[in-house]
Amino acid sequence: EEHPAALAGAAALAVIDTFDIRAACIHLILAAHASQMERPWEEELVIDDRQIEAYLGLQRRTDKNRREKLALIEEIVKQPCKITTLISWPRHGKRKGFTVEEGRLWHLLGTRHHYQQDIFGNKELTGMSFVVKAGLWAKYFLNEETAQEQDLPVNPGVLPKSLLESVMSIWQHRAGAARLMVWLLFKAQFSPRHPLSVRTLLEVAYGVERVHNAQSDNQLRKKLTNTWDEDLLALHDRGWQITFDAETYPVEIQPSGFGRDTTRRPRGFFDQLLKAQLLVAPPESWDTANLPSAEAVEESDEIEPAVPKLTPEEFKSLRAEKGWSQRKLAMLTGISQGLISMMENGSRTITTDNELILRRTFDYF
């Protein structure tokens, strides 16, 4: 339901425990798309299974057939749309405080199923499109005008497709490394030269409680540090640049794949590890220093249309041939009528994503 009663306590945690890191990836993908819109808390965005499959590298999954993949995509898209938020931003100096009432993180307004009919008249599910709108939080955090009024930071960032693919490839067997990648996505872009505390990274990767318990449990401590060493190597293997602080993170407590050449660790190493610091920089292929503004995916990874770019004139002509009003086209595609009008008169660019939806609609009906 669009306005359900929110779950609390154990009931809420039980649902959240069914989520995984892929829910965070979908949230980032939707936010990257919404950040390109003028008023994302009012406008709808449409994203289809082909895009999600490409962003998350799901086309490599050979263990699932087409129908199973579509079911998986539908489930992970729904996950962040089940979360509600209540935001209380405190006053700080000249920065005004504000409260955002409880509401959806994302509104899933509709799921459109696309079928193909064979010569016998049987319909087979071939694709899905999801109509999504950002919650009210976007008015404050994806709105430059409001951000300036509230003196909120407005920092452009990038969501590399390669990061999403890395997270998807390791999250099941290296969950800690996957969490670190998502967290470092922000930290590495906005505080690139700031040393990071190992304790903070351990808590991000494995949780505060587990790190706390390891301080008094020898077996848990050994298991946690071995996992930490392996997760750092996993980041390194995927291009992350890791530099250990020579004073606080000496060779004798570094992962064996970096500096330590023995399996033995000195007495009291865990307390020393918690106080250690290191620098983590994103893969050089990101080249974040030269990126102008937020992009849904890296320019080189954008999905190229299979046909020539649709012009406003051709768009209007295709609609007229069908005898459809702008309102009817909006109902069929999930694209807002206002955006359709602006694309037809040339005041808004027809994005690759919207062109794919439009061409699919024109071809199907």
mmCIF file of C-alpha atoms in Angstrom:
data_model
loop_
_atom_site.group_PDB
_atom_site.id
_atom_site.type_symbol
_atom_site.label_atom_id
_atom_site.label_comp_id
_atom_site.label_asym_id
_atom_site.label_seq_id
_atom_site.Cartn_x
_atom_site.Cartn_y
_atom_site.Cartn_z
ATOM 1 C CA GLU A 1 0.000 0.000 0.000
ATOM 2 C CA GLU A 2 1.113 3.579 -0.631
ATOM 3 C CA HIS A 3 0.407 4.668 2.970
ATOM 4 C CA PRO A 4 0.929 1.631 5.222
ATOM 5 C CA ALA A 5 1.324 1.709 8.975
ATOM 6 C CA ALA A 6 5.048 1.722 9.690
ATOM 7 C CA LEU A 7 6.465 -1.295 11.488
ATOM 8 C CA ALA A 8 8.427 -0.738 14.683
ATOM 9 C CA GLY A 9 11.087 -2.478 16.709
ATOM 10 C CA ALA A 10 11.666 -6.184 16.061
ATOM 11 C CA ALA A 11 9.055 -6.314 13.286
ATOM 12 C CA ALA A 12 10.821 -3.572 11.334
ATOM 13 C CA LEU A 13 14.262 -5.122 11.880
ATOM 14 C CA ALA A 14 12.961 -8.494 10.705
ATOM 15 C CA VAL A 15 11.966 -6.979 7.350
ATOM 16 C CA ILE A 16 15.215 -5.018 7.001
ATOM 17 C CA ASP A 17 17.180 -8.214 7.687
ATOM 18 C CA THR A 18 15.725 -9.628 4.465
ATOM 19 C CA PHE A 19 17.363 -6.784 2.505
ATOM 20 C CA ASP A 20 20.934 -6.943 1.237
ATOM 21 C CA ILE A 21 23.530 -4.595 -0.210
ATOM 22 C CA ARG A 22 21.695 -4.646 -3.561
ATOM 23 C CA ALA A 23 18.983 -2.456 -1.998
ATOM 24 C CA ALA A 24 21.648 0.184 -1.372
ATOM 25 C CA CYS A 25 22.824 -0.130 -4.984
ATOM 26 C CA ILE A 26 19.278 0.444 -6.291
ATOM 27 C CA HIS A 27 18.928 3.468 -3.986
ATOM 28 C CA LEU A 28 22.149 4.936 -5.397
ATOM 29 C CA ILE A 29 21.055 4.283 -8.990
ATOM 30 C CA LEU A 30 17.679 5.967 -8.426
ATOM 31 C CA ALA A 31 19.319 8.905 -6.626
ATOM 32 C CA ALA A 32 21.805 9.349 -9.475
ATOM 33 C CA HIS A 33 18.941 9.528 -11.971
ATOM 34 C CA ALA A 34 16.862 11.809 -9.717
ATOM 35 C CA SER A 35 19.780 14.206 -9.271
ATOM 36 C CA GLN A 36 19.533 14.997 -12.996
ATOM 37 C CA MET A 37 15.914 16.186 -12.623
ATOM 38 C CA GLU A 38 14.834 19.721 -11.757
ATOM 39 C CA ARG A 39 12.175 18.732 -9.187
ATOM 40 C CA PRO A 40 12.639 15.010 -8.444
ATOM 41 C CA TRP A 41 10.236 15.066 -5.476
ATOM 42 C CA GLU A 42 7.462 15.946 -7.968
ATOM 43 C CA GLU A 43 8.631 14.351 -11.225
ATOM 44 C CA GLU A 44 8.501 10.670 -12.054
ATOM 45 C CA LEU A 45 11.421 8.720 -13.415
ATOM 46 C CA VAL A 46 11.171 5.489 -15.370
ATOM 47 C CA ILE A 47 13.858 2.841 -15.239
ATOM 48 C CA ASP A 48 13.631 -0.534 -16.916
ATOM 49 C CA ASP A 49 15.052 -3.992 -16.322
ATOM 50 C CA ARG A 50 17.626 -3.652 -19.111
ATOM 51 C CA GLN A 51 19.207 -0.625 -17.469
ATOM 52 C CA ILE A 52 19.297 -2.241 -14.034
ATOM 53 C CA GLU A 53 20.706 -5.428 -15.524
ATOM 54 C CA ALA A 54 23.490 -3.405 -17.166
ATOM 55 C CA TYR A 55 24.228 -1.245 -14.101
ATOM 56 C CA LEU A 56 24.493 -4.264 -11.790
ATOM 57 C CA GLY A 57 26.215 -6.609 -14.244
ATOM 58 C CA LEU A 58 23.350 -9.111 -14.044
ATOM 59 C CA GLN A 59 23.740 -10.072 -17.690
ATOM 60 C CA ARG A 60 26.628 -12.265 -16.554
ATOM 61 C CA ARG A 61 24.346 -14.341 -14.333
ATOM 62 C CA THR A 62 24.087 -17.600 -16.246
ATOM 63 C CA ASP A 63 22.457 -19.451 -13.348
ATOM 64 C CA LYS A 64 19.100 -17.733 -13.918
ATOM 65 C CA ASN A 65 16.786 -17.722 -16.921
ATOM 66 C CA ARG A 66 15.081 -14.563 -18.190
ATOM 67 C CA ARG A 67 11.957 -14.935 -16.038
ATOM 68 C CA GLU A 68 14.034 -15.587 -12.895
ATOM 69 C CA LYS A 69 16.189 -12.534 -13.592
ATOM 70 C CA LEU A 70 13.130 -10.336 -13.993
ATOM 71 C CA ALA A 71 11.728 -11.623 -10.680
ATOM 72 C CA LEU A 72 15.066 -10.850 -8.987
ATOM 73 C CA ILE A 73 15.178 -7.335 -10.467
ATOM 74 C CA GLU A 74 11.597 -6.636 -9.371
ATOM 75 C CA GLU A 75 12.363 -7.733 -5.810
ATOM 76 C CA ILE A 76 15.520 -5.635 -5.378
ATOM 77 C CA VAL A 77 13.803 -2.554 -6.859
ATOM 78 C CA LYS A 78 11.031 -2.926 -4.282
ATOM 79 C CA GLN A 79 13.408 -3.093 -1.303
ATOM 80 C CA PRO A 80 14.381 0.606 -0.924
ATOM 81 C CA CYS A 81 10.766 1.537 -1.740
ATOM 82 C CA LYS A 82 9.637 -0.212 1.469
ATOM 83 C CA ILE A 83 11.614 2.203 3.673
ATOM 84 C CA THR A 84 10.109 5.324 5.247
ATOM 85 C CA THR A 85 12.151 8.226 6.590
ATOM 86 C CA LEU A 86 11.708 10.931 9.204
ATOM 87 C CA ILE A 87 14.415 13.586 9.072
ATOM 88 C CA SER A 88 15.191 16.103 11.808
ATOM 89 C CA TRP A 89 18.027 18.419 10.763
ATOM 90 C CA PRO A 90 19.313 20.459 13.733
ATOM 91 C CA ARG A 91 20.050 24.147 13.665
ATOM 92 C CA HIS A 92 23.796 24.801 13.548
ATOM 93 C CA GLY A 93 25.076 28.379 13.645
ATOM 94 C CA LYS A 94 23.509 30.250 10.723
ATOM 95 C CA ARG A 95 22.256 27.012 9.219
ATOM 96 C CA LYS A 96 18.526 26.660 9.787
ATOM 97 C CA GLY A 97 17.032 23.537 11.281
ATOM 98 C CA PHE A 98 14.173 21.715 9.563
ATOM 99 C CA THR A 99 12.090 18.562 9.781
ATOM 100 C CA VAL A 100 10.940 16.365 6.909
ATOM 101 C CA GLU A 101 7.764 14.521 7.834
ATOM 102 C CA GLU A 102 7.666 10.737 7.690
ATOM 103 C CA GLY A 103 7.352 9.484 4.152
ATOM 104 C CA ARG A 104 8.657 7.049 1.608
ATOM 105 C CA LEU A 105 12.300 6.998 0.694
ATOM 106 C CA TRP A 106 11.092 6.160 -2.824
ATOM 107 C CA HIS A 107 7.555 5.858 -4.175
ATOM 108 C CA LEU A 108 7.107 2.912 -6.527
ATOM 109 C CA LEU A 109 4.162 4.286 -8.502
ATOM 110 C CA GLY A 110 3.808 1.397 -10.895
ATOM 111 C CA THR A 111 5.402 -1.630 -12.507
ATOM 112 C CA ARG A 112 4.762 -2.097 -16.208
ATOM 113 C CA HIS A 113 5.181 -5.577 -17.647
ATOM 114 C CA HIS A 114 6.213 -5.949 -21.290
ATOM 115 C CA TYR A 115 5.173 -9.060 -23.207
ATOM 116 C CA GLN A 116 6.011 -10.555 -26.578
ATOM 117 C CA GLN A 117 3.470 -12.669 -28.428
ATOM 118 C CA ASP A 118 4.504 -15.730 -30.435
ATOM 119 C CA ILE A 119 2.814 -17.072 -33.583
ATOM 120 C CA PHE A 120 0.461 -19.159 -31.445
ATOM 121 C CA GLY A 121 -0.784 -16.146 -29.523
ATOM 122 C CA ASN A 122 1.050 -17.010 -26.309
ATOM 123 C CA LYS A 123 2.445 -14.045 -24.404
ATOM 124 C CA GLU A 124 5.845 -14.239 -22.757
ATOM 125 C CA LEU A 125 7.182 -11.689 -20.248
ATOM 126 C CA THR A 126 10.199 -10.015 -21.841
ATOM 127 C CA GLY A 127 10.770 -6.895 -19.751
ATOM 128 C CA MET A 128 9.640 -4.580 -16.985
ATOM 129 C CA SER A 129 9.620 -0.832 -16.405
ATOM 130 C CA PHE A 130 9.396 0.802 -12.984
ATOM 131 C CA VAL A 131 7.816 4.213 -12.409
ATOM 132 C CA VAL A 132 9.469 5.801 -9.376
ATOM 133 C CA LYS A 133 9.378 9.146 -7.607
ATOM 134 C CA ALA A 134 11.713 10.372 -4.867
ATOM 135 C CA GLY A 135 10.331 11.074 -1.412
ATOM 136 C CA LEU A 136 10.043 14.551 0.098
ATOM 137 C CA TRP A 137 13.664 14.312 1.329
ATOM 138 C CA ALA A 138 14.750 15.089 -2.251
ATOM 139 C CA LYS A 139 13.313 18.616 -1.914
ATOM 140 C CA TYR A 140 16.075 19.346 0.601
ATOM 141 C CA PHE A 141 18.952 17.180 -0.549
ATOM 142 C CA LEU A 142 18.543 17.109 -4.346
ATOM 143 C CA ASN A 143 17.386 20.715 -4.715
ATOM 144 C CA GLU A 144 20.063 23.355 -5.119
ATOM 145 C CA GLU A 145 17.680 26.236 -4.359
ATOM 146 C CA THR A 146 16.452 24.797 -1.040
ATOM 147 C CA ALA A 147 19.965 23.681 -0.130
ATOM 148 C CA GLN A 148 21.233 27.238 -0.543
ATOM 149 C CA GLU A 149 18.386 28.593 1.604
ATOM 150 C CA GLN A 150 19.163 26.051 4.343
ATOM 151 C CA ASP A 151 22.940 26.464 3.890
ATOM 152 C CA LEU A 152 23.239 22.747 3.150
ATOM 153 C CA PRO A 153 26.255 21.375 1.283
ATOM 154 C CA VAL A 154 25.616 20.752 -2.410
ATOM 155 C CA ASN A 155 28.529 18.664 -3.633
ATOM 156 C CA PRO A 156 28.337 16.951 -7.022
ATOM 157 C CA GLY A 157 29.463 13.353 -7.062
ATOM 158 C CA VAL A 158 29.751 10.376 -9.384
ATOM 159 C CA LEU A 159 28.345 6.863 -9.219
ATOM 160 C CA PRO A 160 30.703 4.675 -11.265
ATOM 161 C CA LYS A 161 29.164 1.683 -12.942
ATOM 162 C CA SER A 162 32.337 -0.261 -12.110
ATOM 163 C CA LEU A 163 31.637 0.181 -8.378
ATOM 164 C CA LEU A 164 28.151 -1.278 -8.721
ATOM 165 C CA GLU A 165 29.540 -4.240 -10.651
ATOM 166 C CA SER A 166 32.241 -4.796 -7.997
ATOM 167 C CA VAL A 167 29.699 -4.734 -5.168
ATOM 168 C CA MET A 168 27.443 -7.163 -7.015
ATOM 169 C CA SER A 169 30.295 -9.564 -7.709
ATOM 170 C CA ILE A 170 31.520 -9.870 -4.102
ATOM 171 C CA TRP A 171 28.631 -9.085 -1.745
ATOM 172 C CA GLN A 172 27.714 -12.718 -1.051
ATOM 173 C CA HIS A 173 31.198 -13.932 -0.058
ATOM 174 C CA ARG A 174 32.843 -10.632 0.954
ATOM 175 C CA ALA A 175 29.968 -8.683 2.532
ATOM 176 C CA GLY A 176 32.297 -6.453 4.586
ATOM 177 C CA ALA A 177 34.220 -5.362 1.482
ATOM 178 C CA ALA A 178 30.943 -4.588 -0.309
ATOM 179 C CA ARG A 179 29.782 -2.360 2.573
ATOM 180 C CA LEU A 180 33.151 -0.601 2.628
ATOM 181 C CA MET A 181 32.953 0.148 -1.095
ATOM 182 C CA VAL A 182 29.547 1.788 -0.787
ATOM 183 C CA TRP A 183 30.646 3.836 2.253
ATOM 184 C CA LEU A 184 33.975 4.805 0.654
ATOM 185 C CA LEU A 185 32.127 5.929 -2.478
ATOM 186 C CA PHE A 186 31.207 9.092 -0.562
ATOM 187 C CA LYS A 187 34.182 9.415 1.756
ATOM 188 C CA ALA A 188 36.760 9.067 -1.003
ATOM 189 C CA GLN A 189 35.090 11.717 -3.185
ATOM 190 C CA PHE A 190 34.409 14.369 -0.546
ATOM 191 C CA SER A 191 37.349 13.795 1.849
ATOM 192 C CA PRO A 192 39.943 12.288 -0.492
ATOM 193 C CA ARG A 193 43.043 13.081 1.595
ATOM 194 C CA HIS A 194 41.622 12.530 5.047
ATOM 195 C CA PRO A 195 43.148 9.590 7.014
ATOM 196 C CA LEU A 196 40.583 6.982 8.036
ATOM 197 C CA SER A 197 40.450 5.217 11.378
ATOM 198 C CA VAL A 198 40.600 1.418 11.128
ATOM 199 C CA ARG A 199 38.087 1.216 13.965
ATOM 200 C CA THR A 200 35.585 3.272 11.957
ATOM 201 C CA LEU A 201 36.087 1.072 8.897
ATOM 202 C CA LEU A 202 35.710 -2.108 10.961
ATOM 203 C CA GLU A 203 32.427 -0.818 12.398
ATOM 204 C CA VAL A 204 31.183 0.080 8.916
ATOM 205 C CA ALA A 205 32.080 -3.344 7.561
ATOM 206 C CA TYR A 206 31.045 -5.583 10.458
ATOM 207 C CA GLY A 207 28.977 -3.542 12.904
ATOM 208 C CA VAL A 208 29.779 -1.788 16.189
ATOM 209 C CA GLU A 209 28.679 -4.714 18.360
ATOM 210 C CA ARG A 210 30.907 -7.252 16.652
ATOM 211 C CA VAL A 211 33.978 -5.005 16.923
ATOM 212 C CA HIS A 212 33.230 -4.386 20.600
ATOM 213 C CA ASN A 213 32.814 -8.110 21.331
ATOM 214 C CA ALA A 214 36.084 -8.942 19.561
ATOM 215 C CA GLN A 215 38.018 -6.932 22.148
ATOM 216 C CA SER A 216 37.210 -9.538 24.819
ATOM 217 C CA ASP A 217 36.845 -12.700 22.699
ATOM 218 C CA ASN A 218 40.094 -14.146 21.370
ATOM 219 C CA GLN A 219 38.491 -16.436 18.753
ATOM 220 C CA LEU A 220 36.212 -13.683 17.451
ATOM 221 C CA ARG A 221 39.181 -11.305 17.361
ATOM 222 C CA LYS A 222 41.233 -13.680 15.184
ATOM 223 C CA LYS A 223 38.315 -14.333 12.856
ATOM 224 C CA LEU A 224 37.518 -10.615 12.531
ATOM 225 C CA THR A 225 41.091 -9.582 11.745
ATOM 226 C CA ASN A 226 41.481 -12.365 9.174
ATOM 227 C CA THR A 227 38.273 -11.217 7.488
ATOM 228 C CA TRP A 228 39.484 -7.604 7.609
ATOM 229 C CA ASP A 229 42.788 -8.545 5.939
ATOM 230 C CA GLU A 230 40.958 -10.460 3.189
ATOM 231 C CA ASP A 231 38.490 -7.598 2.611
ATOM 232 C CA LEU A 232 41.317 -5.080 2.244
ATOM 233 C CA LEU A 233 42.925 -7.350 -0.341
ATOM 234 C CA ALA A 234 39.563 -7.592 -2.144
ATOM 235 C CA LEU A 235 39.449 -3.769 -2.383
ATOM 236 C CA HIS A 236 43.057 -3.662 -3.567
ATOM 237 C CA ASP A 237 42.375 -6.293 -6.247
ATOM 238 C CA ARG A 238 39.579 -4.077 -7.597
ATOM 239 C CA GLY A 239 41.781 -1.017 -7.975
ATOM 240 C CA TRP A 240 41.351 0.772 -4.642
ATOM 241 C CA GLN A 241 44.592 2.459 -3.579
ATOM 242 C CA ILE A 242 45.460 1.711 0.060
ATOM 243 C CA THR A 243 48.251 3.492 1.939
ATOM 244 C CA PHE A 244 49.078 2.510 5.525
ATOM 245 C CA ASP A 245 50.141 5.158 8.016
ATOM 246 C CA ALA A 246 53.723 4.155 8.883
ATOM 247 C CA GLU A 247 53.477 5.294 12.497
ATOM 248 C CA THR A 248 50.097 3.849 13.528
ATOM 249 C CA TYR A 249 49.834 0.942 11.056
ATOM 250 C CA PRO A 250 53.290 -0.710 10.979
ATOM 251 C CA VAL A 251 54.198 -3.671 8.762
ATOM 252 C CA GLU A 252 53.859 -6.243 11.561
ATOM 253 C CA ILE A 253 50.079 -5.708 11.791
ATOM 254 C CA GLN A 254 49.371 -5.082 8.100
ATOM 255 C CA PRO A 255 47.634 -7.792 6.024
ATOM 256 C CA SER A 256 50.052 -10.480 4.857
ATOM 257 C CA GLY A 257 49.307 -9.622 1.238
ATOM 258 C CA PHE A 258 50.645 -6.092 1.762
ATOM 259 C CA GLY A 259 53.577 -6.115 4.181
ATOM 260 C CA ARG A 260 53.511 -8.819 6.879
ATOM 261 C CA ASP A 261 55.359 -11.970 5.772
ATOM 262 C CA THR A 262 54.286 -14.196 8.673
ATOM 263 C CA THR A 263 51.003 -15.456 10.054
ATOM 264 C CA ARG A 264 52.003 -14.426 13.590
ATOM 265 C CA ARG A 265 50.841 -11.118 15.027
ATOM 266 C CA PRO A 266 52.430 -9.285 17.984
ATOM 267 C CA ARG A 267 50.798 -9.338 21.422
ATOM 268 C CA GLY A 268 48.177 -6.614 21.806
ATOM 269 C CA PHE A 269 47.909 -6.184 18.014
ATOM 270 C CA PHE A 270 44.114 -5.717 18.046
ATOM 271 C CA ASP A 271 44.208 -2.664 20.300
ATOM 272 C CA GLN A 272 46.946 -1.281 18.079
ATOM 273 C CA LEU A 273 44.867 -2.057 14.985
ATOM 274 C CA LEU A 274 41.867 -0.149 16.353
ATOM 275 C CA LYS A 275 44.044 2.956 16.712
ATOM 276 C CA ALA A 276 45.655 2.594 13.282
ATOM 277 C CA GLN A 277 44.952 4.857 10.317
ATOM 278 C CA LEU A 278 45.185 4.503 6.558
ATOM 279 C CA LEU A 279 44.350 6.372 3.362
ATOM 280 C CA VAL A 280 41.992 4.813 0.828
ATOM 281 C CA ALA A 281 41.659 6.347 -2.640
ATOM 282 C CA PRO A 282 39.217 5.205 -5.345
ATOM 283 C CA PRO A 283 40.452 3.393 -8.467
ATOM 284 C CA GLU A 284 42.280 5.673 -10.883
ATOM 285 C CA SER A 285 39.761 4.763 -13.584
ATOM 286 C CA TRP A 286 37.148 6.844 -11.723
ATOM 287 C CA ASP A 287 39.117 10.055 -12.308
ATOM 288 C CA THR A 288 36.691 11.877 -9.972
ATOM 289 C CA ALA A 289 38.788 15.058 -9.929
ATOM 290 C CA ASN A 290 37.843 15.816 -13.541
ATOM 291 C CA LEU A 291 34.140 15.010 -13.348
ATOM 292 C CA PRO A 292 31.969 18.146 -13.682
ATOM 293 C CA SER A 293 28.697 17.164 -12.011
ATOM 294 C CA ALA A 294 26.660 14.215 -10.804
ATOM 295 C CA GLU A 295 26.216 11.541 -13.456
ATOM 296 C CA ALA A 296 24.031 8.441 -13.310
ATOM 297 C CA VAL A 297 26.863 6.365 -14.754
ATOM 298 C CA GLU A 298 30.313 7.049 -16.168
ATOM 299 C CA GLU A 299 30.141 8.624 -19.597
ATOM 300 C CA SER A 300 31.955 5.703 -21.195
ATOM 301 C CA ASP A 301 29.453 3.277 -19.685
ATOM 302 C CA GLU A 302 26.237 4.944 -20.782
ATOM 303 C CA ILE A 303 23.892 2.624 -22.667
ATOM 304 C CA GLU A 304 23.991 3.545 -26.317
ATOM 305 C CA PRO A 305 20.668 3.606 -28.132
ATOM 306 C CA ALA A 306 20.326 0.942 -30.796
ATOM 307 C CA VAL A 307 18.758 3.476 -33.189
ATOM 308 C CA PRO A 308 19.499 7.099 -34.149
ATOM 309 C CA LYS A 309 18.686 9.745 -31.556
ATOM 310 C CA LEU A 310 15.011 10.698 -31.456
ATOM 311 C CA THR A 311 14.434 14.387 -32.294
ATOM 312 C CA PRO A 312 11.553 16.476 -30.855
ATOM 313 C CA GLU A 313 9.949 16.620 -34.304
ATOM 314 C CA GLU A 314 10.118 12.839 -34.791
ATOM 315 C CA PHE A 315 8.782 12.319 -31.281
ATOM 316 C CA LYS A 316 5.753 14.533 -31.941
ATOM 317 C CA SER A 317 5.193 12.887 -35.337
ATOM 318 C CA LEU A 318 5.221 9.348 -33.844
ATOM 319 C CA ARG A 319 2.661 10.362 -31.248
ATOM 320 C CA ALA A 320 0.455 12.012 -33.870
ATOM 321 C CA GLU A 321 0.574 8.877 -36.054
ATOM 322 C CA LYS A 322 -0.842 6.878 -33.160
ATOM 323 C CA GLY A 323 -3.537 9.481 -32.575
ATOM 324 C CA TRP A 324 -2.557 9.767 -28.917
ATOM 325 C CA SER A 325 -2.797 12.841 -26.737
ATOM 326 C CA GLN A 326 0.126 13.752 -24.537
ATOM 327 C CA ARG A 327 -1.967 12.644 -21.576
ATOM 328 C CA LYS A 328 -2.540 9.162 -23.035
ATOM 329 C CA LEU A 329 1.165 8.766 -23.853
ATOM 330 C CA ALA A 330 1.982 9.753 -20.286
ATOM 331 C CA MET A 331 -0.356 7.027 -19.002
ATOM 332 C CA LEU A 332 1.207 4.396 -21.279
ATOM 333 C CA THR A 333 4.857 5.242 -20.547
ATOM 334 C CA GLY A 334 4.810 6.491 -16.979
ATOM 335 C CA ILE A 335 6.584 9.685 -18.108
ATOM 336 C CA SER A 336 4.862 12.814 -16.800
ATOM 337 C CA GLN A 337 2.730 14.798 -19.264
ATOM 338 C CA GLY A 338 4.706 17.954 -18.475
ATOM 339 C CA LEU A 339 7.991 16.290 -19.386
ATOM 340 C CA ILE A 340 6.500 14.904 -22.615
ATOM 341 C CA SER A 341 5.409 18.427 -23.575
ATOM 342 C CA MET A 342 8.872 19.844 -22.873
ATOM 343 C CA MET A 343 10.595 17.060 -24.847
ATOM 344 C CA GLU A 344 8.325 17.718 -27.828
ATOM 345 C CA ASN A 345 9.004 21.467 -27.867
ATOM 346 C CA GLY A 346 12.723 20.948 -27.368
ATOM 347 C CA SER A 347 12.989 22.641 -23.976
ATOM 348 C CA ARG A 348 14.098 19.348 -22.365
ATOM 349 C CA THR A 349 16.519 16.810 -23.806
ATOM 350 C CA ILE A 350 15.147 13.377 -24.655
ATOM 351 C CA THR A 351 17.421 11.185 -22.548
ATOM 352 C CA THR A 352 18.515 7.730 -23.660
ATOM 353 C CA ASP A 353 16.424 6.206 -20.869
ATOM 354 C CA ASN A 354 13.231 8.000 -21.936
ATOM 355 C CA GLU A 355 13.871 7.305 -25.611
ATOM 356 C CA LEU A 356 14.035 3.572 -24.911
ATOM 357 C CA ILE A 357 10.707 3.736 -23.042
ATOM 358 C CA LEU A 358 9.081 5.792 -25.805
ATOM 359 C CA ARG A 359 10.247 3.597 -28.666
ATOM 360 C CA ARG A 360 9.190 0.462 -26.801
ATOM 361 C CA THR A 361 5.713 1.966 -26.252
ATOM 362 C CA PHE A 362 5.340 3.099 -29.876
ATOM 363 C CA ASP A 363 6.417 -0.340 -31.155
ATOM 364 C CA TYR A 364 4.227 -2.343 -28.786
ATOM 365 C CA PHE A 365 0.870 -0.592 -29.135
#
